[in-house]
């Protein structure tokens, strides 16, 4: 079992995802050879995607040739999305792939724990209470025991709880605890059925001016204890400086808007020793043997591989193949299992690239369902004079096999076709950590061997067996789908196993503001041709659904049909879920297939239970037409339509005071004043709209990077104040204000069932023209009174709110809808 995990673990470090295949040039092969000759490893630990220091990861990987990895405790599920509407788990899926894209550029590897990013946390105590501390710690220990780092580097300071995000400090605290626990056989002993204990040599804190409040304070601080080194090195073989590589890596975090411009020249990094043996050298590996000599049987391998490095031909990498194959045979004899398996993967990759091999298995269609048969096109070519025999290709999971036993001559393409029969019990292609509904800040992963991996191991692959003179090597290639895009040319995407039928509601939440029935539509999409059956809906006992079922028939794969039911809510306020079920030949399906497709990451499929939240709310509203200026992405417009408003999304460039006057309210989306540059020229038009009787609602913005300083017609200063406890007490400062009384009477009950947080980036200073409406605070903090501010301006109202409506609407929080309706209705 231990060997099974180790092989799986190593395979996915080198084969991150099914995208365009890696094609190394001669310089990149040489870099791989240098890394093959270095037996040292660094594990960098932070809390979120974007916490990692890409400059340092690239430096260790590309300059020092160190095996380097980033462990992000979370997948960034709790953040905002600047490129689309996806939030929570879907956003975490995007950020996972963005991290993998970043690691492909900077040369690192990527790991995660099961911790769910539940949003901002002010203290590590709160963080570790919401997470299951022992489980997250066990995951960090698990990764250390398998990755076996010599050196651990923390992104954050374990000594500063409360001064930064609680997740940040927790990552450092857990790292230091795991530093010792990984070597202790009494800690998490069940892991030892799969791996061995490991003791890292030393741990560092990656300090910087940021932790000192700025460059000036950092310059004045004593650095006697720090290791410092210049990471601004230039790589002639790559034609890039290390900071340029770092910026390319950093720029993969597109969902966070972290595009970065490369730089050149000196870039100092500072490491503070915090645990392990002490050293006086500026070399983090001082006193650690990072050569082949550390291994029994390694000296002879070292001699061969250093000759390969010294005699490497950039015009003919295949000239190194005889020595590489000899070294490969010796590596197979190493007693040390960890290094044997790791270096086997590395040298196979070098042999593959040096031979100019191209091996590929391409499916005739992008997806299949269990029991389908798919044609797989096989291709193999050797672009060197070194003799290579293609012995066999075997598909997994159904073990179809061809045995050509043919020599791959230089630049002569071999092709064939074979059928892949997808077994009936094959799992759908979906992220492993989302197969079960998460609980208590943690994802549930039942398979121990998956914990830590960035993504689900590929379900379908082709194993090419080749013989290089007297050495037989297997190369595993994921089965992919590719096509020619008229703009982008050859385009790859993963080959996926999907449900026979996918069921999806048009909305995630439907609000019933009265007792009237509503039409609820279900879209059925076929995963294969020629299917027919019937679909029905179930809900709570007090909800009525007509008709009982609909029959459907779909002829083409990928074709869809939408059926509509009439749903009648109960008289009283109530919430429930509507669950669809499609029956095909006695087999029931109730899954929804979600596809996430952005150009900077591979297409992602997510299979989840299909469901629709419906809520009968006691809600009144005034006004009808709302203008909406989109910001960083949310579903507020669609949510307002749910309760009967007509919503027009506005083109900022064309708005004027006159064009706005027809709207009962104009709403700015989240972070609109951070992201919509044109708003700097339209503030006066918005203020004139208010002055002439309009109602302007501005949702939260950060106080950094505002496109204009004039966010309000009156003085209003944004802060970093936030209330992260979604259950925090809400106190009414202006009980008689219309916004709390008309047309809906707002009570404490309206703040029940809020998710993730109350709100963020509240104002902390304002003119007397504003009336603060609510007061709230996290535990052991002073009251925060800026979450909802209202000012009369001329004949209209200006409202600023940091309350997180954009999180509450998608999950159907009744009170959030009622309060927002009052905000739109004010003055009516």
Short mmCIF file of C-alpha atoms in Angstrom, two decimals, residues 297-715:
data_model
loop_
_atom_site.label_atom_id
_atom_site.label_comp_id
_atom_site.label_asym_id
_atom_site.label_seq_id
_atom_site.Cartn_x
_atom_site.Cartn_y
_atom_site.Cartn_z
CA UNK A 297 24.72 3.14 -4.30
CA UNK A 298 24.55 6.82 -5.25
CA UNK A 299 28.25 7.46 -5.94
CA UNK A 300 28.28 5.55 -9.22
CA UNK A 301 25.07 7.27 -10.35
CA UNK A 302 26.61 10.64 -9.49
CA UNK A 303 29.68 9.91 -11.58
CA UNK A 304 27.60 9.04 -14.64
CA UNK A 305 25.15 11.93 -14.34
CA UNK A 306 27.82 14.55 -13.80
CA UNK A 307 29.47 13.31 -16.97
CA UNK A 308 26.12 13.72 -18.71
CA UNK A 309 25.94 17.28 -17.42
CA UNK A 310 29.51 18.12 -18.41
CA UNK A 311 29.25 16.60 -21.90
CA UNK A 312 25.68 17.63 -22.69
CA UNK A 313 25.07 18.55 -26.32
CA UNK A 314 22.53 21.30 -26.84
CA UNK A 315 22.27 20.38 -30.52
CA UNK A 316 21.91 16.64 -29.88
CA UNK A 317 20.46 15.80 -26.44
CA UNK A 318 20.07 12.17 -27.58
CA UNK A 319 23.87 11.78 -27.36
CA UNK A 320 23.38 11.45 -23.59
CA UNK A 321 20.96 8.53 -23.86
CA UNK A 322 23.44 5.65 -23.31
CA UNK A 323 24.62 7.18 -20.04
CA UNK A 324 21.12 8.18 -18.98
CA UNK A 325 19.89 4.63 -19.49
CA UNK A 326 22.84 3.28 -17.52
CA UNK A 327 22.03 5.66 -14.69
CA UNK A 328 18.37 4.63 -14.88
CA UNK A 329 19.30 0.98 -14.31
CA UNK A 330 21.40 1.91 -11.28
CA UNK A 331 18.61 4.06 -9.84
CA UNK A 332 16.35 0.99 -9.90
CA UNK A 333 18.75 -0.70 -7.47
CA UNK A 334 18.69 2.07 -4.84
CA UNK A 335 17.58 0.77 -1.43
CA UNK A 336 16.05 4.16 -0.57
CA UNK A 337 12.48 3.87 -1.80
CA UNK A 338 11.67 7.58 -1.69
CA UNK A 339 14.60 8.74 -3.81
CA UNK A 340 14.41 5.70 -6.07
CA UNK A 341 10.85 6.46 -7.09
CA UNK A 342 11.33 10.21 -7.32
CA UNK A 343 14.51 10.07 -9.39
CA UNK A 344 13.04 7.32 -11.59
CA UNK A 345 10.27 9.71 -12.60
CA UNK A 346 12.75 12.51 -13.21
CA UNK A 347 15.18 10.54 -15.34
CA UNK A 348 12.38 8.96 -17.38
CA UNK A 349 11.17 12.44 -18.20
CA UNK A 350 14.68 13.39 -19.33
CA UNK A 351 15.07 10.24 -21.43
CA UNK A 352 11.70 10.94 -23.05
CA UNK A 353 12.63 14.52 -23.90
CA UNK A 354 16.19 13.68 -25.03
CA UNK A 355 14.84 11.12 -27.49
CA UNK A 356 12.47 13.69 -28.95
CA UNK A 357 9.60 11.36 -28.18
CA UNK A 358 6.01 12.37 -28.71
CA UNK A 359 3.41 9.95 -27.37
CA UNK A 360 -0.26 10.79 -27.39
CA UNK A 361 -3.70 9.22 -26.94
CA UNK A 362 -6.55 11.37 -28.26
CA UNK A 363 -10.22 10.54 -27.81
CA UNK A 364 -12.61 11.03 -30.71
CA UNK A 365 -14.98 12.98 -28.44
CA UNK A 366 -14.47 15.22 -25.38
CA UNK A 367 -16.47 13.05 -22.99
CA UNK A 368 -18.14 9.73 -22.46
CA UNK A 369 -20.54 8.10 -20.03
CA UNK A 370 -20.02 4.80 -18.21
CA UNK A 371 -20.43 1.83 -20.58
CA UNK A 372 -19.66 3.98 -23.66
CA UNK A 373 -17.10 2.92 -26.24
CA UNK A 374 -14.78 5.63 -27.55
CA UNK A 375 -12.21 5.53 -30.33
CA UNK A 376 -8.72 6.51 -29.19
CA UNK A 377 -6.19 7.69 -31.74
CA UNK A 378 -2.65 6.67 -30.76
CA UNK A 379 0.46 8.42 -31.98
CA UNK A 380 4.15 7.74 -31.36
CA UNK A 381 7.26 9.28 -32.90
CA UNK A 382 10.96 9.16 -32.11
CA UNK A 383 12.88 12.21 -33.31
CA UNK A 384 16.39 10.90 -32.75
CA UNK A 385 18.69 8.25 -34.21
CA UNK A 386 18.60 6.25 -30.98
CA UNK A 387 16.88 2.87 -31.57
CA UNK A 388 13.53 2.65 -29.81
CA UNK A 389 11.02 -0.21 -30.02
CA UNK A 390 7.32 0.49 -29.42
CA UNK A 391 6.30 -2.73 -27.72
CA UNK A 392 2.71 -2.08 -26.64
CA UNK A 393 0.08 0.46 -25.67
CA UNK A 394 -2.48 -0.42 -23.03
CA UNK A 395 -5.50 1.69 -22.12
CA UNK A 396 -6.79 2.08 -18.60
CA UNK A 397 -9.22 1.43 -17.04
CA UNK A 398 -10.51 -1.21 -19.50
CA UNK A 399 -7.12 -2.71 -20.50
CA UNK A 400 -7.58 -2.53 -24.29
CA UNK A 401 -4.19 -3.26 -25.79
CA UNK A 402 -2.22 -3.17 -29.01
CA UNK A 403 1.23 -4.73 -29.45
CA UNK A 404 2.90 -3.26 -32.53
CA UNK A 405 6.46 -4.44 -31.63
CA UNK A 406 7.80 -1.95 -34.15
CA UNK A 407 10.90 0.18 -34.29
CA UNK A 408 10.29 3.91 -34.10
CA UNK A 409 12.71 5.22 -36.70
CA UNK A 410 13.86 8.82 -36.68
CA UNK A 411 10.98 11.16 -37.48
CA UNK A 412 8.70 8.43 -38.85
CA UNK A 413 5.25 8.78 -37.34
CA UNK A 414 3.41 5.68 -36.07
CA UNK A 415 -0.36 5.87 -35.65
CA UNK A 416 -3.14 3.49 -34.77
CA UNK A 417 -6.64 3.41 -33.31
CA UNK A 418 -8.06 1.43 -30.43
CA UNK A 419 -11.41 1.31 -28.62
CA UNK A 420 -11.78 2.42 -25.02
CA UNK A 421 -14.75 0.81 -23.27
CA UNK A 422 -15.58 2.90 -20.19
CA UNK A 423 -16.48 0.47 -17.38
CA UNK A 424 -19.93 0.72 -15.85
CA UNK A 425 -18.59 1.59 -12.38
CA UNK A 426 -16.24 4.35 -13.55
CA UNK A 427 -16.51 7.48 -11.41
CA UNK A 428 -17.44 10.79 -12.97
CA UNK A 429 -14.71 13.34 -13.63
CA UNK A 430 -15.05 15.72 -10.69
CA UNK A 431 -12.76 17.19 -8.01
CA UNK A 432 -12.19 14.60 -5.31
CA UNK A 433 -12.53 17.09 -2.44
CA UNK A 434 -16.02 18.09 -3.64
CA UNK A 435 -17.49 14.61 -3.86
CA UNK A 436 -18.87 14.98 -0.32
CA UNK A 437 -20.53 18.10 1.09
CA UNK A 438 -18.02 19.97 3.26
CA UNK A 439 -18.65 20.40 6.97
CA UNK A 440 -17.22 22.60 9.74
CA UNK A 441 -14.67 24.35 7.61
CA UNK A 442 -13.25 21.10 6.25
CA UNK A 443 -13.57 19.15 3.04
CA UNK A 444 -14.33 15.46 3.46
CA UNK A 445 -11.92 13.14 1.65
CA UNK A 446 -12.47 9.47 2.35
CA UNK A 447 -9.53 8.19 0.32
CA UNK A 448 -6.36 8.75 2.38
CA UNK A 449 -4.13 8.56 -0.69
CA UNK A 450 -5.78 11.58 -2.32
CA UNK A 451 -5.16 14.00 0.55
CA UNK A 452 -2.69 16.69 -0.42
CA UNK A 453 -2.93 16.16 -4.17
CA UNK A 454 -3.90 19.26 -6.14
CA UNK A 455 -6.47 17.51 -8.28
CA UNK A 456 -8.14 14.18 -8.91
CA UNK A 457 -5.92 11.52 -10.51
CA UNK A 458 -6.82 11.01 -14.16
CA UNK A 459 -9.35 8.26 -14.70
CA UNK A 460 -8.29 7.34 -18.22
CA UNK A 461 -4.77 6.94 -19.57
CA UNK A 462 -2.64 5.13 -22.10
CA UNK A 463 0.51 3.29 -21.03
CA UNK A 464 3.15 3.18 -23.78
CA UNK A 465 5.79 0.49 -23.29
CA UNK A 466 9.03 1.23 -25.14
CA UNK A 467 12.36 -0.55 -25.27
CA UNK A 468 15.63 1.38 -25.46
CA UNK A 469 18.12 -1.35 -26.37
CA UNK A 470 18.03 -3.46 -23.19
CA UNK A 471 15.91 -1.09 -21.07
CA UNK A 472 12.11 -1.22 -21.06
CA UNK A 473 10.28 1.91 -19.92
CA UNK A 474 6.60 2.65 -19.47
CA UNK A 475 5.27 6.13 -20.15
CA UNK A 476 1.78 7.02 -18.92
CA UNK A 477 -0.11 9.61 -20.93
CA UNK A 478 -3.57 10.93 -20.04
CA UNK A 479 -6.22 10.39 -22.68
CA UNK A 480 -7.06 13.85 -23.97
CA UNK A 481 -9.38 15.48 -26.45
CA UNK A 482 -8.08 18.04 -28.92
CA UNK A 483 -9.51 20.06 -31.76
CA UNK A 484 -8.58 22.95 -34.00
CA UNK A 485 -9.87 26.33 -32.86
CA UNK A 486 -10.24 28.89 -35.64
CA UNK A 487 -8.50 31.50 -33.48
CA UNK A 488 -6.23 29.58 -31.11
CA UNK A 489 -5.37 26.62 -33.36
CA UNK A 490 -4.62 23.26 -31.74
CA UNK A 491 -6.55 23.20 -28.50
CA UNK A 492 -6.41 20.54 -25.77
CA UNK A 493 -8.87 19.75 -23.04
CA UNK A 494 -9.22 16.84 -20.62
CA UNK A 495 -11.20 13.81 -21.70
CA UNK A 496 -13.97 13.40 -19.13
CA UNK A 497 -16.44 10.83 -17.86
CA UNK A 498 -19.82 12.48 -17.34
CA UNK A 499 -23.36 11.44 -16.30
CA UNK A 500 -25.76 10.06 -18.90
CA UNK A 501 -28.05 13.00 -18.21
CA UNK A 502 -27.37 16.31 -16.47
CA UNK A 503 -30.14 18.22 -14.73
CA UNK A 504 -29.84 21.94 -14.07
CA UNK A 505 -32.21 24.61 -12.84
CA UNK A 506 -32.05 28.01 -14.46
CA UNK A 507 -31.46 29.58 -11.03
CA UNK A 508 -29.77 28.47 -7.82
CA UNK A 509 -32.41 30.19 -5.70
CA UNK A 510 -35.99 31.22 -6.42
CA UNK A 511 -37.74 33.62 -4.08
CA UNK A 512 -41.52 33.65 -3.73
CA UNK A 513 -42.46 37.08 -2.43
CA UNK A 514 -46.14 36.09 -2.15
CA UNK A 515 -48.41 33.04 -2.47
CA UNK A 516 -48.51 33.11 -6.26
CA UNK A 517 -47.17 30.13 -8.19
CA UNK A 518 -44.03 30.41 -10.28
CA UNK A 519 -42.71 28.52 -13.25
CA UNK A 520 -39.63 26.44 -12.45
CA UNK A 521 -37.66 25.16 -15.42
CA UNK A 522 -35.27 22.22 -15.49
CA UNK A 523 -32.78 21.85 -18.31
CA UNK A 524 -31.87 18.28 -19.21
CA UNK A 525 -28.67 17.79 -21.21
CA UNK A 526 -27.73 14.46 -22.73
CA UNK A 527 -24.32 12.92 -22.12
CA UNK A 528 -24.88 10.39 -24.89
CA UNK A 529 -27.19 10.02 -27.93
CA UNK A 530 -30.65 8.48 -28.03
CA UNK A 531 -31.92 8.62 -24.49
CA UNK A 532 -35.46 8.98 -23.24
CA UNK A 533 -37.19 8.90 -19.90
CA UNK A 534 -39.15 11.05 -17.50
CA UNK A 535 -38.26 13.73 -14.97
CA UNK A 536 -39.99 14.73 -11.75
CA UNK A 537 -39.43 17.14 -8.84
CA UNK A 538 -39.74 16.66 -5.10
CA UNK A 539 -39.88 19.34 -2.38
CA UNK A 540 -41.12 19.95 1.16
CA UNK A 541 -44.58 18.76 2.12
CA UNK A 542 -46.13 22.23 2.02
CA UNK A 543 -45.04 22.93 -1.55
CA UNK A 544 -47.18 21.87 -4.51
CA UNK A 545 -45.68 20.87 -7.87
CA UNK A 546 -47.51 20.30 -11.16
CA UNK A 547 -47.40 18.19 -13.28
CA UNK A 548 -46.22 15.03 -11.57
CA UNK A 549 -43.61 14.41 -14.28
CA UNK A 550 -42.52 15.22 -17.83
CA UNK A 551 -41.40 12.76 -20.46
CA UNK A 552 -38.34 13.67 -22.51
CA UNK A 553 -36.38 12.36 -25.49
CA UNK A 554 -32.94 13.50 -26.62
CA UNK A 555 -31.49 12.30 -29.91
CA UNK A 556 -28.03 13.88 -29.99
CA UNK A 557 -25.24 13.88 -27.43
CA UNK A 558 -25.03 17.33 -25.90
CA UNK A 559 -28.57 18.23 -26.93
CA UNK A 560 -30.86 19.76 -24.35
CA UNK A 561 -34.52 20.14 -23.55
CA UNK A 562 -36.11 22.36 -20.94
CA UNK A 563 -39.25 21.29 -19.12
CA UNK A 564 -41.31 23.53 -16.88
CA UNK A 565 -43.17 22.80 -13.67
CA UNK A 566 -45.56 25.02 -11.74
CA UNK A 567 -44.54 25.42 -8.09
CA UNK A 568 -46.91 26.83 -5.50
CA UNK A 569 -45.45 27.94 -2.15
CA UNK A 570 -47.12 27.68 1.24
CA UNK A 571 -48.90 30.67 2.78
CA UNK A 572 -46.35 31.10 5.55
CA UNK A 573 -42.65 31.89 5.23
CA UNK A 574 -40.74 28.66 4.56
CA UNK A 575 -37.61 27.40 2.82
CA UNK A 576 -36.95 24.05 1.14
CA UNK A 577 -34.95 22.42 -1.62
CA UNK A 578 -36.45 21.11 -4.84
CA UNK A 579 -34.68 17.97 -6.04
CA UNK A 580 -35.01 16.76 -9.64
CA UNK A 581 -34.85 13.13 -10.67
CA UNK A 582 -34.60 11.74 -14.19
CA UNK A 583 -35.38 8.07 -14.80
CA UNK A 584 -33.88 6.33 -17.84
CA UNK A 585 -34.58 2.60 -18.27
CA UNK A 586 -35.12 2.23 -14.53
CA UNK A 587 -31.90 4.09 -13.67
CA UNK A 588 -32.22 7.34 -11.72
CA UNK A 589 -30.06 10.44 -12.19
CA UNK A 590 -30.05 13.65 -10.17
CA UNK A 591 -26.63 15.17 -10.94
CA UNK A 592 -25.78 18.56 -12.32
CA UNK A 593 -22.74 18.94 -14.57
CA UNK A 594 -20.99 22.30 -14.21
CA UNK A 595 -18.29 23.30 -16.69
CA UNK A 596 -15.78 26.03 -15.89
CA UNK A 597 -13.90 27.17 -18.96
CA UNK A 598 -11.29 29.96 -18.96
CA UNK A 599 -8.42 30.28 -21.40
CA UNK A 600 -5.69 30.45 -18.74
CA UNK A 601 -6.60 27.13 -17.11
CA UNK A 602 -7.80 23.71 -18.37
CA UNK A 603 -11.53 23.23 -18.68
CA UNK A 604 -12.93 21.88 -15.42
CA UNK A 605 -15.96 19.66 -14.86
CA UNK A 606 -17.79 19.54 -11.56
CA UNK A 607 -20.53 16.98 -10.92
CA UNK A 608 -22.75 17.87 -7.95
CA UNK A 609 -26.22 16.92 -6.74
CA UNK A 610 -28.80 19.02 -8.60
CA UNK A 611 -30.99 21.08 -6.32
CA UNK A 612 -32.85 24.36 -6.19
CA UNK A 613 -33.39 26.38 -3.04
CA UNK A 614 -36.84 27.93 -2.90
CA UNK A 615 -38.00 30.36 -0.24
CA UNK A 616 -41.41 31.78 0.49
CA UNK A 617 -40.63 35.17 1.99
CA UNK A 618 -42.80 37.72 3.65
CA UNK A 619 -41.51 40.63 1.63
CA UNK A 620 -42.88 43.92 0.38
CA UNK A 621 -41.24 46.29 -2.06
CA UNK A 622 -41.71 49.70 -3.60
CA UNK A 623 -40.39 50.85 -6.92
CA UNK A 624 -39.94 48.76 -10.02
CA UNK A 625 -36.94 49.61 -12.23
CA UNK A 626 -33.34 49.30 -10.99
CA UNK A 627 -30.17 50.26 -12.84
CA UNK A 628 -27.13 48.14 -12.01
CA UNK A 629 -23.47 48.99 -12.61
CA UNK A 630 -21.47 45.76 -12.53
CA UNK A 631 -18.32 45.55 -10.43
CA UNK A 632 -16.12 42.57 -9.68
CA UNK A 633 -18.85 39.98 -10.27
CA UNK A 634 -21.90 38.98 -8.26
CA UNK A 635 -25.48 37.77 -8.73
CA UNK A 636 -27.23 40.74 -7.14
CA UNK A 637 -29.03 41.76 -10.38
CA UNK A 638 -30.47 38.28 -10.85
CA UNK A 639 -31.41 38.16 -7.18
CA UNK A 640 -33.31 41.44 -7.37
CA UNK A 641 -35.21 40.09 -10.36
CA UNK A 642 -36.22 37.16 -8.18
CA UNK A 643 -38.25 39.45 -5.94
CA UNK A 644 -39.93 41.22 -8.83
CA UNK A 645 -37.67 44.12 -9.78
CA UNK A 646 -36.81 44.89 -13.38
CA UNK A 647 -33.03 45.31 -13.59
CA UNK A 648 -31.07 46.97 -16.38
CA UNK A 649 -27.29 46.54 -16.45
CA UNK A 650 -25.83 49.93 -17.31
CA UNK A 651 -23.03 50.89 -19.68
CA UNK A 652 -21.02 53.28 -17.53
CA UNK A 653 -19.59 55.18 -20.48
CA UNK A 654 -23.06 56.24 -21.63
CA UNK A 655 -24.74 57.14 -18.36
CA UNK A 656 -25.84 60.68 -17.57
CA UNK A 657 -27.97 62.31 -14.94
CA UNK A 658 -30.86 62.44 -17.41
CA UNK A 659 -30.54 58.79 -18.45
CA UNK A 660 -30.57 57.67 -14.81
CA UNK A 661 -33.64 59.60 -13.73
CA UNK A 662 -36.06 56.85 -14.82
CA UNK A 663 -34.63 54.39 -12.28
CA UNK A 664 -36.16 53.89 -8.85
CA UNK A 665 -32.66 53.03 -7.68
CA UNK A 666 -29.17 52.71 -9.13
CA UNK A 667 -26.95 50.07 -7.54
CA UNK A 668 -23.16 49.76 -7.83
CA UNK A 669 -21.84 46.19 -7.77
CA UNK A 670 -19.16 45.05 -5.36
CA UNK A 671 -15.81 46.79 -5.84
CA UNK A 672 -17.15 48.79 -8.78
CA UNK A 673 -15.18 51.82 -7.57
CA UNK A 674 -12.05 49.65 -7.59
CA UNK A 675 -12.52 47.99 -10.96
CA UNK A 676 -14.56 50.25 -13.28
CA UNK A 677 -12.16 52.95 -14.42
CA UNK A 678 -14.88 54.91 -16.23
CA UNK A 679 -16.63 55.64 -12.91
CA UNK A 680 -14.01 58.29 -12.11
CA UNK A 681 -15.69 60.43 -14.79
CA UNK A 682 -19.29 59.60 -13.87
CA UNK A 683 -19.46 60.33 -10.14
CA UNK A 684 -20.99 63.76 -10.67
CA UNK A 685 -23.71 62.30 -12.90
CA UNK A 686 -24.50 59.78 -10.16
CA UNK A 687 -24.57 62.48 -7.47
CA UNK A 688 -26.79 64.71 -9.62
CA UNK A 689 -29.14 61.75 -10.04
CA UNK A 690 -29.41 61.51 -6.25
CA UNK A 691 -29.81 65.26 -5.83
CA UNK A 692 -32.77 65.21 -8.19
CA UNK A 693 -34.58 62.53 -6.22
CA UNK A 694 -32.71 59.33 -7.12
CA UNK A 695 -31.64 56.53 -4.82
CA UNK A 696 -27.98 55.43 -5.16
CA UNK A 697 -26.81 52.26 -3.38
CA UNK A 698 -23.05 51.65 -3.31
CA UNK A 699 -21.91 48.20 -2.22
CA UNK A 700 -18.53 47.52 -0.64
CA UNK A 701 -15.20 48.68 -2.06
CA UNK A 702 -11.69 48.29 -0.72
CA UNK A 703 -9.94 51.44 0.45
CA UNK A 704 -6.96 50.67 -1.77
CA UNK A 705 -7.01 51.30 -5.50
CA UNK A 706 -10.17 53.41 -5.68
CA UNK A 707 -10.68 54.98 -9.11
CA UNK A 708 -11.88 58.17 -7.43
CA UNK A 709 -11.59 59.73 -3.99
CA UNK A 710 -15.12 61.12 -4.23
CA UNK A 711 -17.05 57.96 -3.45
CA UNK A 712 -19.85 59.94 -1.78
CA UNK A 713 -21.37 63.42 -2.04
CA UNK A 714 -20.33 63.86 1.60
CA UNK A 715 -17.07 62.95 3.37
#
